[in-house]
Coordinates of C-alpha atoms in Angstrom, one line a residue:
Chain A
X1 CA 19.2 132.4 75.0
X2 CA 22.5 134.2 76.0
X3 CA 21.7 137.5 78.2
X4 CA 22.6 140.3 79.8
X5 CA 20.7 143.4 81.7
X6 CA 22.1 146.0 83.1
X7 CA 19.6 148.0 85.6
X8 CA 18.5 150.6 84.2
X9 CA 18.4 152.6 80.6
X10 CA 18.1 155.5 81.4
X11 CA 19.6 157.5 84.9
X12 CA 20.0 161.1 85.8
X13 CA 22.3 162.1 89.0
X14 CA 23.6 165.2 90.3
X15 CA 27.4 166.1 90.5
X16 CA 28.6 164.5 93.9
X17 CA 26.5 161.7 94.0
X18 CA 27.6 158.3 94.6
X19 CA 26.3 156.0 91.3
X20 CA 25.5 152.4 91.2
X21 CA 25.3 150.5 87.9
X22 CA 24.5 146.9 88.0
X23 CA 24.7 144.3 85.4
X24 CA 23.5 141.0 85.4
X25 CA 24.4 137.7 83.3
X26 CA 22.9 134.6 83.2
X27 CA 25.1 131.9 81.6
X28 CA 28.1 131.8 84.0
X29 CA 30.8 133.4 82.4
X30 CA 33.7 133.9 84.3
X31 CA 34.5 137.3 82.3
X32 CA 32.9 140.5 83.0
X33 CA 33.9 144.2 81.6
X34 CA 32.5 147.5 81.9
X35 CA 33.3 150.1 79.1
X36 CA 32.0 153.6 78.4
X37 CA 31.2 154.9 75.1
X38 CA 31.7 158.5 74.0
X39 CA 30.7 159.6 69.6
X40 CA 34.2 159.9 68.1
X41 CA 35.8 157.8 70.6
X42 CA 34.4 154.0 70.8
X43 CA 34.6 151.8 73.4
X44 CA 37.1 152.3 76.3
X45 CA 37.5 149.5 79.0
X46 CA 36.8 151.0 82.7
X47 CA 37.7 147.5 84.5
X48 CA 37.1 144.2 84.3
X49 CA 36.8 140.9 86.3
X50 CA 38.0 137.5 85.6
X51 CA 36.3 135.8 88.5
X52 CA 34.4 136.3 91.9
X53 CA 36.4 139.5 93.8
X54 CA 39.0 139.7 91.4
X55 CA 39.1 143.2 89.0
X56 CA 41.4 144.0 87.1
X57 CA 42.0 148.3 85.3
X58 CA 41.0 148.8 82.1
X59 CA 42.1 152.0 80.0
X60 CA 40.6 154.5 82.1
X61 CA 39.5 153.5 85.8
X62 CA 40.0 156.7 87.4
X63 CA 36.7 158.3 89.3
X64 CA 35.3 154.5 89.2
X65 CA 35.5 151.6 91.0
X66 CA 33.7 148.0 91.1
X67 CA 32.3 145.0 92.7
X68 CA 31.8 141.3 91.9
X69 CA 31.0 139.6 94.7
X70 CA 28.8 136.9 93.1
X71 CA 29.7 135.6 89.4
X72 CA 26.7 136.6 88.1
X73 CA 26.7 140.1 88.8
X74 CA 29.5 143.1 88.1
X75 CA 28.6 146.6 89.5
X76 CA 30.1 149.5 88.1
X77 CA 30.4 152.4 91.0
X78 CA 30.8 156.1 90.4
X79 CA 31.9 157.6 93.9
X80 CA 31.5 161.0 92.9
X81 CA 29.6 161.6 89.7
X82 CA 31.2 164.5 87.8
X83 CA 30.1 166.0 84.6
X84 CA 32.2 164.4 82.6
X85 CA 31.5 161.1 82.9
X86 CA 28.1 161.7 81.6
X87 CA 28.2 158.7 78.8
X88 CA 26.9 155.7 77.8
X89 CA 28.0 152.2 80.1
X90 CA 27.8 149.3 78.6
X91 CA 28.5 145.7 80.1
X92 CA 29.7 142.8 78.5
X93 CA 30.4 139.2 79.7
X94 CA 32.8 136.9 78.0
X95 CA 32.8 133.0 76.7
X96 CA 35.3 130.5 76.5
X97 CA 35.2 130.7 73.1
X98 CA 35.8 134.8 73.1
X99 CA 32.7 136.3 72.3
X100 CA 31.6 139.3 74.4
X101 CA 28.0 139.5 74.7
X102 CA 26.5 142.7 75.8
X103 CA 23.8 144.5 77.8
X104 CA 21.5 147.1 76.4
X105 CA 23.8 149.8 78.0
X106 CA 23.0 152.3 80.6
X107 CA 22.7 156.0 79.4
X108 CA 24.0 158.0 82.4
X109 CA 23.6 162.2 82.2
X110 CA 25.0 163.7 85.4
X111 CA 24.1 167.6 86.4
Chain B
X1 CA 48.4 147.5 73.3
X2 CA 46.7 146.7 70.6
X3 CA 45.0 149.4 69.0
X4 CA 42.2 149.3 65.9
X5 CA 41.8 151.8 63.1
X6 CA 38.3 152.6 61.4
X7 CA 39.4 154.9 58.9
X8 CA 35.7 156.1 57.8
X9 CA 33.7 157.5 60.7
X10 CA 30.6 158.0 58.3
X11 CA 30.0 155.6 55.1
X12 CA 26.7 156.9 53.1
X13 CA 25.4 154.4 50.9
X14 CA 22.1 154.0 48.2
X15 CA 19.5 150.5 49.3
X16 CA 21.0 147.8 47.0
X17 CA 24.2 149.2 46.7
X18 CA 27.7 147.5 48.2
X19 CA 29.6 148.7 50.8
X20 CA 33.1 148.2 52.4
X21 CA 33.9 149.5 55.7
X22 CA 37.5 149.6 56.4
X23 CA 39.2 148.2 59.8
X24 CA 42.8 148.0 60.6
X25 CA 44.8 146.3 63.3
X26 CA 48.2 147.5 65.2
X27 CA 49.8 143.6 65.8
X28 CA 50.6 141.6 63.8
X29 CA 50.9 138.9 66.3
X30 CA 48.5 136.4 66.6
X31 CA 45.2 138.0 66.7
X32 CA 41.0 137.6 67.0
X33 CA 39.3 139.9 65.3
X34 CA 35.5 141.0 65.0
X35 CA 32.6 142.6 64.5
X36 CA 29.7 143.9 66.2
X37 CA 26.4 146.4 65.5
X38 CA 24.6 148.7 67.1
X39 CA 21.9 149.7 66.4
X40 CA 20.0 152.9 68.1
X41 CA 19.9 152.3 71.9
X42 CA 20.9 149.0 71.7
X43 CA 23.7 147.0 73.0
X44 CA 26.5 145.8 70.9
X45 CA 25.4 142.4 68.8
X46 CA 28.3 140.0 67.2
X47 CA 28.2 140.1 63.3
X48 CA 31.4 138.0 63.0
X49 CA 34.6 136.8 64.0
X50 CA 37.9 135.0 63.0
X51 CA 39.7 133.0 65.2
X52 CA 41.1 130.8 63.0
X53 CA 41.7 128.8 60.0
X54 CA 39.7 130.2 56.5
X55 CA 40.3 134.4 56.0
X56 CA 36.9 135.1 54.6
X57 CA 34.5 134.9 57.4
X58 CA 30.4 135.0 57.1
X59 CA 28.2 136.9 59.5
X60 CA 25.2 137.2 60.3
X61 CA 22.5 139.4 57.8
X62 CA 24.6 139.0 54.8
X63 CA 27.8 140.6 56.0
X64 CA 31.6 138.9 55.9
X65 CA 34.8 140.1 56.5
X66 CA 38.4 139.2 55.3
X67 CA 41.2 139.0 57.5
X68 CA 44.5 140.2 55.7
X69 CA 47.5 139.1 58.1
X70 CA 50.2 141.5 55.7
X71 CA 48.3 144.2 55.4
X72 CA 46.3 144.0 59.1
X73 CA 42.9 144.1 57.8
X74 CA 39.9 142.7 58.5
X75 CA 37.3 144.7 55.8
X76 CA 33.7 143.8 56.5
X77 CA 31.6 143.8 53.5
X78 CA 27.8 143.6 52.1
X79 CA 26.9 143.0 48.6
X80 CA 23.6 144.5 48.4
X81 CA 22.8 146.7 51.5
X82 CA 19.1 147.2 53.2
X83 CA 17.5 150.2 54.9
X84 CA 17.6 147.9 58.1
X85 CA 21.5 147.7 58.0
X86 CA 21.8 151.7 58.9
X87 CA 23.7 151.1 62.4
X88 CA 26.5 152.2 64.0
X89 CA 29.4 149.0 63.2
X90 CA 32.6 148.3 65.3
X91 CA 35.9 146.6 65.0
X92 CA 37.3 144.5 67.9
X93 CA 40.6 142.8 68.5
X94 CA 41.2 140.6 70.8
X95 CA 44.0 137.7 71.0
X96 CA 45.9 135.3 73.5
X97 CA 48.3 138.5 73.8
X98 CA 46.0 140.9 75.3
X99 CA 44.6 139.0 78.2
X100 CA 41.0 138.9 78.8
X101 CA 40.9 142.5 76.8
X102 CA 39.0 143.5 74.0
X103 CA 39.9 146.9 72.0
X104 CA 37.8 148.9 69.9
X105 CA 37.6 150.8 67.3
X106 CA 35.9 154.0 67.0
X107 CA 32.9 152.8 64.9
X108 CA 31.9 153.4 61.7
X109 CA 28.3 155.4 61.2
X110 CA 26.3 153.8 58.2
X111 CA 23.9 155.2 56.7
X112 CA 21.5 153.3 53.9
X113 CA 19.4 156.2 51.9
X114 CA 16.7 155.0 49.8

């Protein structure tokens, strides 16, 4: 069965502090995304990566950055959490066949 | 860029009654359009899609959608809705145009009172 985890549920930082999200997919897709979901706004695309190292901007990358240094895995990095990208992450991975499955999302409340 | 248009934000709805939540697309270029749900502090799960070939498309827990190339819709609908089907439901488009992107709409809150 198709799946994908992202680390953690539930995270609470401090302004300042540098934030890691991972997420994790098991059937080898090539395609990974990260997106952040506000009420009243859907899903906006933060980056994502069509292969090993390679990233590509989504809508709205400022105050984030990422890493995918194995297929598998696309890390989502906040360099200096602020208050307003307290939010909900979620990641995605992509078929061939253009269906994004998703993670159970990573509810992130920075103070 | 493409954008997508979910006209109703909350849809209210009786148990056994139909519903119709409305989606609309910016291109009228070749598209892929779909569906997902989300239920409370879940992920997003697929309901349906259309790639190609017939318009009316079947999902998953009784739902389909039709896709409407003049008018750029892609309406999902239920016949008889279920307490279980209260969720939070999105519209994507996606489409050899935009890359590897996906764009959302801004969901559509539904709500089945008993």
């Amino acid at each position: 069965d198709v799946k994908v985890t992202q680390s953690s549920r539930y995270l609470v930082k401090r302004t300042g502090e540098k934030v890691f999200l991972e997420c994790v997919q098991d059937m080898d897709h090539e395609n990974m995304f990260w997106y952040r979901q506000d009420p009243g706004l859907g899903l906006r695309l933060i980056y994502f990566s069509y292969d090993v190292k390679m990233k590509e901007k989504g809508d709205i990358p400022e105050g984030y950055s990422v890493s995918r240094e194995k297929k598998e895995r696309f890390s989502l990095i906040l360099e200096s959490a602020s208050t307003n990208q307290t939010s909900m992450y979620l990641c995605a991975s992509k078929t061939s066949g253009n269906e994004q499955f998703f993670g159970p999302g990573t509810r992130l409340t920075v103070l | 860029a493409q954008s997508v248009t979910q006209l109703d934000s909350q849809v209210p709805v009786f148990e056994e009654a139909p519903v119709e939540l409305r989606c609309n697309y910016s291109s009228s270029v070749s598209v892929y359009l779909f569906w997902y749900v989300q239920y409370p502090n879940q992920g997003l799960q697929l309901l349906l899609k259309y790639l190609s070939g017939s318009t009316l498309v079947k999902g998953i827990n009784g739902f389909e959608a039709e896709f409407n190339k003049s008018q750029t819709s892609f309406h999902l609908r239920k016949p008889s809705v279920h307490i279980s089907d209260t969720a939070e439901y999105f519209c994507a488009v996606s489409g050899p145009n935009t890359g590897n992107q996906f764009y959302f709409g801004t969901g559509t809150s539904l709500t089945v009172i008993p």
